[in-house]
mmCIF file of C-alpha atoms and ligand atoms in Angstrom:
data_model
loop_
_atom_site.group_PDB
_atom_site.id
_atom_site.type_symbol
_atom_site.label_atom_id
_atom_site.label_comp_id
_atom_site.label_asym_id
_atom_site.label_seq_id
_atom_site.Cartn_x
_atom_site.Cartn_y
_atom_site.Cartn_z
ATOM 1 C CA MET A 6 35.013 -23.016 11.782
ATOM 2 C CA ALA A 7 33.451 -20.921 14.544
ATOM 3 C CA LYS A 8 31.721 -22.279 16.966
ATOM 4 C CA THR A 9 28.010 -20.649 16.935
ATOM 5 C CA ARG A 10 26.317 -19.648 20.458
ATOM 6 C CA GLN A 11 23.262 -21.420 21.475
ATOM 7 C CA THR A 12 20.350 -18.707 20.517
ATOM 8 C CA THR A 13 17.166 -18.054 21.898
ATOM 9 C CA SER A 14 14.649 -16.934 19.806
ATOM 10 C CA LYS A 15 12.663 -13.554 20.384
ATOM 11 C CA ILE A 16 10.539 -12.824 17.510
ATOM 12 C CA GLN A 17 10.100 -8.778 17.061
ATOM 13 C CA GLY A 18 7.126 -8.875 14.366
ATOM 14 C CA LYS A 19 3.305 -9.558 14.777
ATOM 15 C CA TYR A 20 2.466 -12.010 11.846
ATOM 16 C CA ARG A 21 -1.553 -12.148 10.650
ATOM 17 C CA PHE A 22 -1.831 -14.648 7.978
ATOM 18 C CA SER A 23 -4.449 -14.680 5.151
ATOM 19 C CA PHE A 24 -4.982 -15.974 1.867
ATOM 20 C CA GLY A 25 -8.025 -15.339 -0.714
ATOM 21 C CA PRO A 26 -10.891 -18.087 -2.428
ATOM 22 C CA TRP A 27 -8.650 -18.088 -5.445
ATOM 23 C CA ASN A 28 -6.090 -19.835 -3.831
ATOM 24 C CA ILE A 29 -8.059 -22.662 -3.484
ATOM 25 C CA ASP A 30 -8.638 -23.863 -7.044
ATOM 26 C CA GLU A 31 -10.686 -26.473 -9.561
ATOM 27 C CA GLY A 32 -7.124 -26.521 -11.416
ATOM 28 C CA THR A 33 -8.351 -24.947 -14.660
ATOM 29 C CA ASP A 34 -4.927 -23.641 -16.707
ATOM 30 C CA PRO A 35 -4.877 -22.322 -20.487
ATOM 31 C CA PHE A 36 -4.525 -25.911 -21.386
ATOM 32 C CA GLY A 37 -7.081 -27.925 -19.486
ATOM 33 C CA PRO A 38 -10.070 -27.660 -17.723
ATOM 34 C CA PRO A 39 -11.051 -27.983 -13.857
ATOM 35 C CA VAL A 40 -10.140 -31.322 -12.630
ATOM 36 C CA ARG A 41 -11.597 -30.633 -9.293
ATOM 37 C CA LYS A 42 -14.825 -29.350 -7.748
ATOM 38 C CA PRO A 43 -15.587 -25.777 -6.489
ATOM 39 C CA ILE A 44 -15.422 -25.027 -2.666
ATOM 40 C CA GLN A 45 -17.956 -22.947 -1.074
ATOM 41 C CA LEU A 46 -16.742 -20.126 0.330
ATOM 42 C CA ALA A 47 -18.106 -20.987 3.900
ATOM 43 C CA LYS A 48 -15.833 -24.215 3.540
ATOM 44 C CA LYS A 49 -12.852 -22.373 2.621
ATOM 45 C CA MET A 50 -13.611 -19.974 5.785
ATOM 46 C CA GLN A 51 -13.116 -23.539 7.600
ATOM 47 C CA ALA A 52 -10.652 -24.926 6.175
ATOM 48 C CA ALA A 53 -8.716 -21.015 6.635
ATOM 49 C CA LYS A 54 -9.313 -21.237 10.721
ATOM 50 C CA ALA A 55 -8.674 -24.854 10.956
ATOM 51 C CA MET A 56 -5.695 -24.217 9.264
ATOM 52 C CA GLY A 57 -4.395 -21.545 11.588
ATOM 53 C CA PHE A 58 -5.211 -18.100 9.401
ATOM 54 C CA ASP A 59 -6.577 -15.282 11.105
ATOM 55 C CA GLY A 60 -8.160 -13.856 8.160
ATOM 56 C CA MET A 61 -9.306 -13.606 4.122
ATOM 57 C CA GLN A 62 -8.870 -11.729 1.445
ATOM 58 C CA PHE A 63 -11.622 -10.608 -1.175
ATOM 59 C CA HIS A 64 -11.921 -9.703 -4.682
ATOM 60 C CA ASP A 65 -15.094 -7.129 -4.596
ATOM 61 C CA ASP A 66 -17.097 -10.849 -6.317
ATOM 62 C CA ASP A 67 -15.791 -12.988 -4.328
ATOM 63 C CA ALA A 68 -17.867 -11.093 -1.349
ATOM 64 C CA VAL A 69 -20.756 -10.137 -3.652
ATOM 65 C CA PRO A 70 -21.222 -12.492 -6.387
ATOM 66 C CA GLU A 71 -22.023 -11.017 -9.843
ATOM 67 C CA LEU A 72 -21.440 -7.474 -8.756
ATOM 68 C CA ASP A 73 -22.038 -5.482 -11.595
ATOM 69 C CA GLY A 74 -26.179 -6.429 -11.987
ATOM 70 C CA LYS A 75 -26.721 -5.478 -8.671
ATOM 71 C CA ALA A 76 -28.257 -2.509 -6.450
ATOM 72 C CA PRO A 77 -26.430 -0.676 -3.759
ATOM 73 C CA ALA A 78 -28.811 -2.129 -0.809
ATOM 74 C CA GLN A 79 -28.070 -5.518 -2.274
ATOM 75 C CA ILE A 80 -24.220 -5.141 -2.068
ATOM 76 C CA GLU A 81 -24.870 -4.138 1.173
ATOM 77 C CA LYS A 82 -26.750 -6.686 2.426
ATOM 78 C CA GLU A 83 -24.723 -9.733 0.642
ATOM 79 C CA ALA A 84 -21.507 -8.235 1.914
ATOM 80 C CA LYS A 85 -22.732 -7.860 5.588
ATOM 81 C CA ARG A 86 -23.289 -11.168 5.375
ATOM 82 C CA VAL A 87 -20.035 -12.285 4.662
ATOM 83 C CA ARG A 88 -19.083 -10.251 7.126
ATOM 84 C CA LYS A 89 -21.095 -12.817 9.587
ATOM 85 C CA MET A 90 -19.867 -15.414 8.083
ATOM 86 C CA LEU A 91 -16.414 -14.004 8.739
ATOM 87 C CA GLU A 92 -17.059 -13.040 12.235
ATOM 88 C CA GLY A 93 -18.727 -16.792 12.968
ATOM 89 C CA GLU A 94 -15.564 -17.976 11.856
ATOM 90 C CA GLY A 95 -13.209 -15.756 13.883
ATOM 91 C CA LEU A 96 -11.551 -14.679 10.715
ATOM 92 C CA LEU A 97 -11.236 -10.856 9.660
ATOM 93 C CA ALA A 98 -11.378 -9.445 6.022
ATOM 94 C CA GLU A 99 -7.703 -8.302 5.410
ATOM 95 C CA PHE A 100 -8.434 -6.369 1.849
ATOM 96 C CA VAL A 101 -11.096 -6.196 -1.143
ATOM 97 C CA ALA A 102 -9.763 -5.886 -4.826
ATOM 98 C CA PRO A 103 -11.678 -4.508 -7.192
ATOM 99 C CA ARG A 104 -11.779 -7.863 -9.949
ATOM 100 C CA LEU A 105 -11.174 -5.639 -13.146
ATOM 101 C CA TRP A 106 -10.081 -8.096 -15.564
ATOM 102 C CA PHE A 107 -13.211 -10.200 -16.284
ATOM 103 C CA SER A 108 -15.744 -7.824 -17.464
ATOM 104 C CA PRO A 109 -15.985 -7.615 -21.314
ATOM 105 C CA LYS A 110 -15.597 -3.931 -19.990
ATOM 106 C CA THR A 111 -12.320 -4.443 -19.339
ATOM 107 C CA ILE A 112 -10.251 -6.202 -22.397
ATOM 108 C CA ASP A 113 -8.617 -3.463 -23.148
ATOM 109 C CA GLY A 114 -8.005 -2.341 -19.900
ATOM 110 C CA ALA A 115 -9.314 -0.967 -16.842
ATOM 111 C CA TYR A 116 -8.563 2.684 -15.727
ATOM 112 C CA THR A 117 -6.493 2.838 -18.972
ATOM 113 C CA SER A 118 -8.826 1.770 -21.684
ATOM 114 C CA ASN A 119 -9.088 3.388 -24.666
ATOM 115 C CA ASP A 120 -12.821 3.580 -24.383
ATOM 116 C CA PRO A 121 -14.133 6.423 -22.045
ATOM 117 C CA LYS A 122 -17.333 4.573 -21.561
ATOM 118 C CA HIS A 123 -15.140 1.389 -20.184
ATOM 119 C CA ARG A 124 -12.509 3.965 -18.063
ATOM 120 C CA ALA A 125 -16.000 5.069 -16.252
ATOM 121 C CA TYR A 126 -17.102 1.252 -15.537
ATOM 122 C CA ALA A 127 -13.459 0.506 -13.699
ATOM 123 C CA ILE A 128 -14.102 3.579 -11.506
ATOM 124 C CA GLU A 129 -17.723 2.959 -10.842
ATOM 125 C CA ARG A 130 -16.588 -0.529 -10.025
ATOM 126 C CA THR A 131 -13.707 0.354 -8.085
ATOM 127 C CA LYS A 132 -16.170 2.424 -5.656
ATOM 128 C CA LYS A 133 -18.372 -0.444 -5.087
ATOM 129 C CA ALA A 134 -14.974 -2.439 -4.614
ATOM 130 C CA ILE A 135 -14.519 0.037 -1.619
ATOM 131 C CA ASP A 136 -18.229 0.295 -0.192
ATOM 132 C CA ILE A 137 -17.463 -3.942 -0.083
ATOM 133 C CA ALA A 138 -14.549 -3.193 1.668
ATOM 134 C CA HIS A 139 -16.328 -1.328 4.419
ATOM 135 C CA TYR A 140 -18.877 -3.623 4.687
ATOM 136 C CA LEU A 141 -16.752 -6.242 5.561
ATOM 137 C CA GLY A 142 -14.827 -4.564 7.792
ATOM 138 C CA THR A 143 -11.764 -3.205 6.477
ATOM 139 C CA ARG A 144 -10.426 -0.603 4.820
ATOM 140 C CA SER A 145 -7.429 -1.719 2.265
ATOM 141 C CA ILE A 146 -7.817 -1.604 -1.267
ATOM 142 C CA VAL A 147 -6.011 -3.915 -3.555
ATOM 143 C CA LEU A 148 -5.207 -2.771 -6.456
ATOM 144 C CA TRP A 149 -3.300 -5.344 -8.591
ATOM 145 C CA LEU A 150 -3.500 -3.292 -12.294
ATOM 146 C CA ALA A 151 -3.873 -6.627 -14.458
ATOM 147 C CA ARG A 152 -4.681 -5.687 -17.741
ATOM 148 C CA GLU A 153 -3.116 -1.834 -17.179
ATOM 149 C CA GLY A 154 -0.742 -2.080 -19.907
ATOM 150 C CA THR A 155 -0.020 -3.133 -23.307
ATOM 151 C CA TYR A 156 0.234 -6.172 -25.798
ATOM 152 C CA ILE A 157 1.778 -3.539 -28.581
ATOM 153 C CA ARG A 158 3.122 -0.438 -27.119
ATOM 154 C CA GLU A 159 1.479 1.592 -29.763
ATOM 155 C CA SER A 160 -1.904 1.058 -28.613
ATOM 156 C CA LYS A 161 -1.604 3.293 -25.639
ATOM 157 C CA ASN A 162 0.062 6.774 -25.328
ATOM 158 C CA ALA A 163 1.367 5.164 -21.809
ATOM 159 C CA ARG A 164 2.324 8.295 -20.324
ATOM 160 C CA ARG A 165 -1.333 9.755 -20.213
ATOM 161 C CA ALA A 166 -2.379 6.062 -19.187
ATOM 162 C CA ILE A 167 0.054 6.492 -16.254
ATOM 163 C CA LEU A 168 -1.769 9.827 -15.407
ATOM 164 C CA GLN A 169 -4.988 7.611 -15.727
ATOM 165 C CA ILE A 170 -3.982 5.348 -13.152
ATOM 166 C CA ARG A 171 -3.330 8.300 -10.899
ATOM 167 C CA ASP A 172 -6.568 10.145 -11.557
ATOM 168 C CA ALA A 173 -8.606 7.328 -10.688
ATOM 169 C CA ILE A 174 -6.819 7.023 -7.574
ATOM 170 C CA ASN A 175 -7.227 10.122 -6.521
ATOM 171 C CA GLU A 176 -10.766 9.850 -7.461
ATOM 172 C CA PHE A 177 -11.175 7.555 -4.460
ATOM 173 C CA LEU A 178 -8.601 8.967 -2.566
ATOM 174 C CA GLU A 179 -11.769 11.860 -2.490
ATOM 175 C CA TYR A 180 -14.298 9.024 -2.762
ATOM 176 C CA ASP A 181 -13.240 7.672 0.660
ATOM 177 C CA SER A 182 -11.239 9.417 3.505
ATOM 178 C CA LYS A 183 -10.370 6.084 5.346
ATOM 179 C CA THR A 184 -9.424 3.751 2.552
ATOM 180 C CA VAL A 185 -6.134 3.013 2.317
ATOM 181 C CA PHE A 186 -4.704 1.622 -1.437
ATOM 182 C CA LEU A 187 -2.025 -0.902 -2.194
ATOM 183 C CA ILE A 188 -0.631 -2.075 -5.719
ATOM 184 C CA GLU A 189 0.456 -4.860 -6.157
ATOM 185 C CA PRO A 190 2.920 -4.760 -9.235
ATOM 186 C CA LYS A 191 3.676 -6.996 -12.202
ATOM 187 C CA PRO A 192 5.424 -6.995 -15.032
ATOM 188 C CA ASN A 193 3.389 -8.391 -17.401
ATOM 189 C CA GLU A 194 0.629 -11.844 -17.399
ATOM 190 C CA PRO A 195 -1.757 -11.576 -18.317
ATOM 191 C CA VAL A 196 -0.244 -8.444 -20.538
ATOM 192 C CA ASP A 197 2.558 -8.390 -22.650
ATOM 193 C CA SER A 198 4.072 -5.303 -20.999
ATOM 194 C CA ALA A 199 2.386 -3.926 -17.619
ATOM 195 C CA LEU A 200 2.656 0.380 -16.674
ATOM 196 C CA ILE A 201 3.038 -0.375 -13.405
ATOM 197 C CA SER A 202 5.541 -3.665 -13.244
ATOM 198 C CA THR A 203 7.645 -3.336 -9.891
ATOM 199 C CA ALA A 204 7.480 -2.114 -6.315
ATOM 200 C CA GLY A 205 9.744 1.273 -7.617
ATOM 201 C CA HIS A 206 6.469 1.963 -10.054
ATOM 202 C CA ALA A 207 4.153 1.179 -7.108
ATOM 203 C CA ILE A 208 5.648 3.524 -5.301
ATOM 204 C CA ALA A 209 6.583 6.358 -7.231
ATOM 205 C CA LEU A 210 2.731 6.412 -8.286
ATOM 206 C CA GLY A 211 1.570 6.654 -4.884
ATOM 207 C CA TYR A 212 3.885 10.243 -4.562
ATOM 208 C CA LEU A 213 2.042 11.327 -7.631
ATOM 209 C CA THR A 214 -1.151 11.117 -6.420
ATOM 210 C CA THR A 215 -3.188 14.127 -3.758
ATOM 211 C CA ASN A 216 -2.469 12.200 -0.676
ATOM 212 C CA PRO A 217 0.168 9.714 -0.831
ATOM 213 C CA GLY A 218 0.044 8.716 2.613
ATOM 214 C CA ARG A 219 -2.788 6.713 1.873
ATOM 215 C CA VAL A 220 -0.809 4.925 -0.953
ATOM 216 C CA ALA A 221 1.345 1.968 -0.337
ATOM 217 C CA CYS A 222 2.115 -1.563 -1.637
ATOM 218 C CA LEU A 223 1.809 -5.115 -1.463
ATOM 219 C CA ILE A 224 4.703 -7.306 -2.373
ATOM 220 C CA GLU A 225 3.937 -10.249 -4.035
ATOM 221 C CA THR A 226 6.983 -12.867 -4.300
ATOM 222 C CA ALA A 227 6.482 -14.008 -7.912
ATOM 223 C CA HIS A 228 5.839 -10.788 -9.115
ATOM 224 C CA SER A 229 9.267 -9.481 -8.406
ATOM 225 C CA ILE A 230 11.149 -12.416 -9.794
ATOM 226 C CA LEU A 231 9.648 -12.127 -13.181
ATOM 227 C CA ALA A 232 10.533 -8.751 -12.785
ATOM 228 C CA GLY A 233 13.792 -10.134 -12.605
ATOM 229 C CA LEU A 234 14.845 -8.513 -9.228
ATOM 230 C CA ASP A 235 14.728 -9.815 -5.809
ATOM 231 C CA PRO A 236 11.862 -10.331 -3.642
ATOM 232 C CA SER A 237 13.277 -9.289 -0.165
ATOM 233 C CA ASP A 238 14.831 -6.351 -1.782
ATOM 234 C CA ASP A 239 11.723 -5.252 -3.250
ATOM 235 C CA MET A 240 10.259 -5.804 0.162
ATOM 236 C CA ALA A 241 13.234 -4.259 2.083
ATOM 237 C CA PHE A 242 12.643 -0.931 -0.546
ATOM 238 C CA ALA A 243 9.284 -0.908 0.107
ATOM 239 C CA LEU A 244 9.980 -1.155 3.990
ATOM 240 C CA ALA A 245 12.135 1.805 3.404
ATOM 241 C CA HIS A 246 9.996 3.902 2.255
ATOM 242 C CA ASP A 247 7.291 2.682 5.212
ATOM 243 C CA LYS A 248 5.120 1.697 1.958
ATOM 244 C CA LEU A 249 4.786 -2.216 2.678
ATOM 245 C CA LEU A 250 1.307 -3.000 4.184
ATOM 246 C CA SER A 251 0.725 -6.982 3.042
ATOM 247 C CA VAL A 252 2.906 -9.093 1.178
ATOM 248 C CA HIS A 253 1.488 -12.170 -1.303
ATOM 249 C CA LEU A 254 4.534 -15.111 -0.390
ATOM 250 C CA ASN A 255 4.866 -17.602 -2.927
ATOM 251 C CA ASP A 256 7.219 -19.155 -5.402
ATOM 252 C CA GLN A 257 8.533 -19.268 -8.905
ATOM 253 C CA GLY A 258 11.072 -21.418 -11.227
ATOM 254 C CA ASN A 259 12.451 -18.438 -12.262
ATOM 255 C CA LEU A 260 11.295 -16.957 -15.604
ATOM 256 C CA LYS A 261 8.052 -18.765 -16.389
ATOM 257 C CA PHE A 262 4.350 -18.077 -16.246
ATOM 258 C CA ASP A 263 3.491 -17.216 -13.194
ATOM 259 C CA GLN A 264 3.599 -20.247 -11.007
ATOM 260 C CA ASP A 265 2.483 -19.000 -7.138
ATOM 261 C CA LYS A 266 4.723 -22.198 -6.381
ATOM 262 C CA SER A 267 4.138 -23.371 -2.376
ATOM 263 C CA PHE A 268 5.822 -20.410 -0.484
ATOM 264 C CA GLY A 269 9.932 -21.599 0.208
ATOM 265 C CA SER A 270 9.354 -24.261 -2.245
ATOM 266 C CA PHE A 271 11.577 -23.411 -5.095
ATOM 267 C CA ASN A 272 14.017 -21.308 -3.187
ATOM 268 C CA LEU A 273 14.372 -22.072 0.571
ATOM 269 C CA ARG A 274 16.853 -19.185 1.205
ATOM 270 C CA ARG A 275 15.429 -17.071 -1.066
ATOM 271 C CA ALA A 276 12.388 -17.656 1.173
ATOM 272 C CA PHE A 277 14.511 -17.054 4.295
ATOM 273 C CA ASN A 278 15.876 -13.417 3.040
ATOM 274 C CA GLN A 279 12.129 -12.072 2.631
ATOM 275 C CA ILE A 280 11.155 -13.617 6.457
ATOM 276 C CA ARG A 281 14.702 -11.878 7.280
ATOM 277 C CA VAL A 282 13.973 -8.305 5.907
ATOM 278 C CA LEU A 283 10.214 -8.649 7.475
ATOM 279 C CA GLU A 284 11.643 -9.610 10.620
ATOM 280 C CA GLU A 285 14.233 -6.886 11.258
ATOM 281 C CA TYR A 286 11.983 -4.510 10.571
ATOM 282 C CA ALA A 287 9.411 -5.828 12.958
ATOM 283 C CA TYR A 288 6.647 -6.195 10.402
ATOM 284 C CA GLY A 289 3.010 -6.160 11.372
ATOM 285 C CA ARG A 290 3.347 -4.252 14.544
ATOM 286 C CA ARG A 291 0.968 -1.777 11.966
ATOM 287 C CA GLY A 292 -1.114 -3.846 11.505
ATOM 288 C CA GLU A 293 0.594 -5.174 8.077
ATOM 289 C CA TRP A 294 -0.486 -9.066 6.787
ATOM 290 C CA VAL A 295 1.546 -11.638 5.372
ATOM 291 C CA GLY A 296 -0.551 -13.294 2.708
ATOM 292 C CA LEU A 297 0.077 -16.648 0.819
ATOM 293 C CA ASP A 298 -1.169 -16.215 -2.622
ATOM 294 C CA VAL A 299 -0.375 -19.766 -3.576
ATOM 295 C CA LYS A 300 -1.840 -22.215 -5.865
ATOM 296 C CA THR A 301 -3.141 -25.723 -5.740
ATOM 297 C CA MET A 302 -1.116 -27.952 -7.858
ATOM 298 C CA ARG A 303 -3.020 -28.999 -10.890
ATOM 299 C CA THR A 304 -2.307 -32.501 -9.732
ATOM 300 C CA GLN A 305 -3.985 -32.118 -6.228
ATOM 301 C CA LYS A 306 -6.757 -34.570 -5.976
ATOM 302 C CA GLN A 307 -10.017 -33.075 -3.754
ATOM 303 C CA ASP A 308 -9.940 -33.855 -0.429
ATOM 304 C CA VAL A 309 -5.915 -32.760 -0.261
ATOM 305 C CA ASN A 310 -6.659 -29.143 -2.151
ATOM 306 C CA THR A 311 -5.470 -27.195 0.636
ATOM 307 C CA LYS A 312 -1.754 -28.288 1.211
ATOM 308 C CA HIS A 313 -0.184 -25.740 -0.618
ATOM 309 C CA LEU A 314 -1.663 -23.321 1.912
ATOM 310 C CA SER A 315 -0.579 -25.207 5.085
ATOM 311 C CA ASN A 316 2.483 -26.148 3.784
ATOM 312 C CA SER A 317 3.689 -22.560 3.022
ATOM 313 C CA LEU A 318 2.500 -21.140 6.423
ATOM 314 C CA SER A 319 4.353 -24.097 7.974
ATOM 315 C CA THR A 320 7.378 -22.987 5.761
ATOM 316 C CA PHE A 321 6.959 -19.839 6.862
ATOM 317 C CA LYS A 322 6.959 -20.458 10.681
ATOM 318 C CA PHE A 323 10.182 -22.704 10.421
ATOM 319 C CA LEU A 324 12.044 -20.174 8.674
ATOM 320 C CA LEU A 325 11.104 -17.479 11.135
ATOM 321 C CA GLU A 326 12.519 -19.157 13.835
ATOM 322 C CA LYS A 327 15.651 -19.677 11.074
ATOM 323 C CA VAL A 328 15.904 -16.068 10.881
ATOM 324 C CA ALA A 329 15.002 -15.619 15.093
ATOM 325 C CA THR A 330 17.873 -17.875 15.452
ATOM 326 C CA LEU A 331 20.568 -17.013 13.792
ATOM 327 C CA ASP A 332 23.337 -15.903 15.612
ATOM 328 C CA LYS A 333 23.616 -12.376 15.367
ATOM 329 C CA LYS A 334 27.200 -12.390 17.321
ATOM 330 C CA LEU A 335 28.837 -14.331 14.822
ATOM 331 C CA GLU A 336 26.924 -13.062 11.715
ATOM 332 C CA ALA A 337 27.955 -8.803 13.090
ATOM 333 C CA ASP A 338 31.703 -10.717 13.638
ATOM 334 C CA LEU A 339 31.840 -11.884 9.890
ATOM 335 C CA ILE A 340 30.233 -8.655 8.337
ATOM 336 C CA ALA A 341 33.105 -7.217 10.531
ATOM 337 C CA ALA A 342 35.650 -8.945 8.948
ATOM 338 C CA ARG A 343 34.646 -8.963 5.551
ATOM 339 C CA ASP A 344 34.468 -12.395 5.177
ATOM 340 C CA TYR A 345 31.634 -13.040 3.174
ATOM 341 C CA GLU A 346 32.222 -17.108 2.141
ATOM 342 C CA GLU A 347 32.731 -17.933 5.515
ATOM 343 C CA LEU A 348 29.035 -16.072 6.368
ATOM 344 C CA ASP A 349 27.800 -17.814 3.338
ATOM 345 C CA ARG A 350 28.503 -21.208 5.124
ATOM 346 C CA TYR A 351 27.382 -20.199 7.998
ATOM 347 C CA ILE A 352 23.661 -19.041 6.343
ATOM 348 C CA LEU A 353 24.142 -22.922 4.839
ATOM 349 C CA CYS A 354 24.923 -24.449 7.676
ATOM 350 C CA HIS A 355 22.129 -22.752 9.607
ATOM 351 C CA LEU A 356 19.703 -23.566 6.913
ATOM 352 C CA MET A 357 20.243 -27.024 6.587
ATOM 353 C CA GLY A 358 20.371 -27.682 10.531
ATOM 354 C CA VAL A 359 23.906 -28.824 10.455
ATOM 355 C CA SER A 360 26.688 -28.094 13.089
ATOM 356 C CA TYR A 361 28.502 -25.078 11.902
HETATM 357 C C1 GLO B 11 -1.812 -12.313 -9.996
HETATM 358 C C2 GLO B 11 -2.150 -11.532 -8.694
HETATM 359 C C3 GLO B 11 -3.587 -11.950 -7.921
HETATM 360 C C4 GLO B 11 -3.779 -10.920 -6.736
HETATM 361 C C5 GLO B 11 -5.487 -11.272 -6.244
HETATM 362 C C6 GLO B 11 -5.381 -9.618 -5.661
HETATM 363 O O1 GLO B 11 -0.992 -12.776 -10.270
HETATM 364 O O2 GLO B 11 -1.168 -12.196 -7.825
HETATM 365 O O3 GLO B 11 -3.942 -13.196 -7.258
HETATM 366 O O4 GLO B 11 -2.923 -10.637 -5.781
HETATM 367 O O5 GLO B 11 -5.925 -10.629 -7.442
HETATM 368 O O6 GLO B 11 -5.443 -8.705 -6.201
HETATM 369 MG MG1 MG B 12 -0.932 -11.464 -5.662
#
């Protein structure tokens, strides 16, 4: 065993943290009703600030509830009120995501619905989300393409559906010249087979559009795992294309339902490697965010319903320190010697905090 050198922690990245109102939830699942009382948006913002977050993420109707029935002037008024609330807490809006999976008009998909009236609804709704983002002070739109896929393959022409998503994004790129679109891939749930299922799909779709420079992606840990991929490799792939503008960190116990566990709670080493990839790129220098898309455990009681968020944030910071204090010289020597067994051992000792 080699002796590790004392390393001083030097952090390259510039990390800003966010979460969405849906990350403090009432515990409803497909088999049972809510188990906690709903929390007002203002209180969620206060909690975010108190836990050390820098911003909030929004679905369009988190900012403007019952959006579909509202006139443009009303939408503007309500969104600007939310911006004031954010400013009052010293928080920023990271992004707005059109919620295209709730309405009766998006049962069979949004931009890829087989009903042209429903496709038109999805496009109009997304334009409203773009306006709301503008009012909230952000130009980022996240497209989680929840229902763009199939339960049985024969129900859609998949090639045409991909081109319909491309055409929709082209229309949004033209609608607002400053907005950037972050595609959040996921392979399944709620649909059986999603069309844009991985980082590769999301990035390649961007290249099909009229302005690839304004189409990027958001990689979520659990979604990569559900696709059978390693999240840090997906993040690295997106970074190699300079396309990773946000991440949704969480954890996932292999191939189950989408769990959104606290970051690092299932596989600490996998969490470490996600931060390692981000830190080696000096993530955040260009304003990229770190989102924590984690879910409150159903068993948590009302008064301790934000621990998953504070725990995930503190695990991130702890692992960032682990990344920064890795003995780079030793790592390089072991790589040069191709002694990956020893490197493996060193990483484990470092993570466990035992002497190597
Ligand atoms: C669900 C997604 C979801 C999105 C959010 C923003 O699996 O991870 O939480 O991230 O709706 O679009
Ligand atoms: Mg997510």
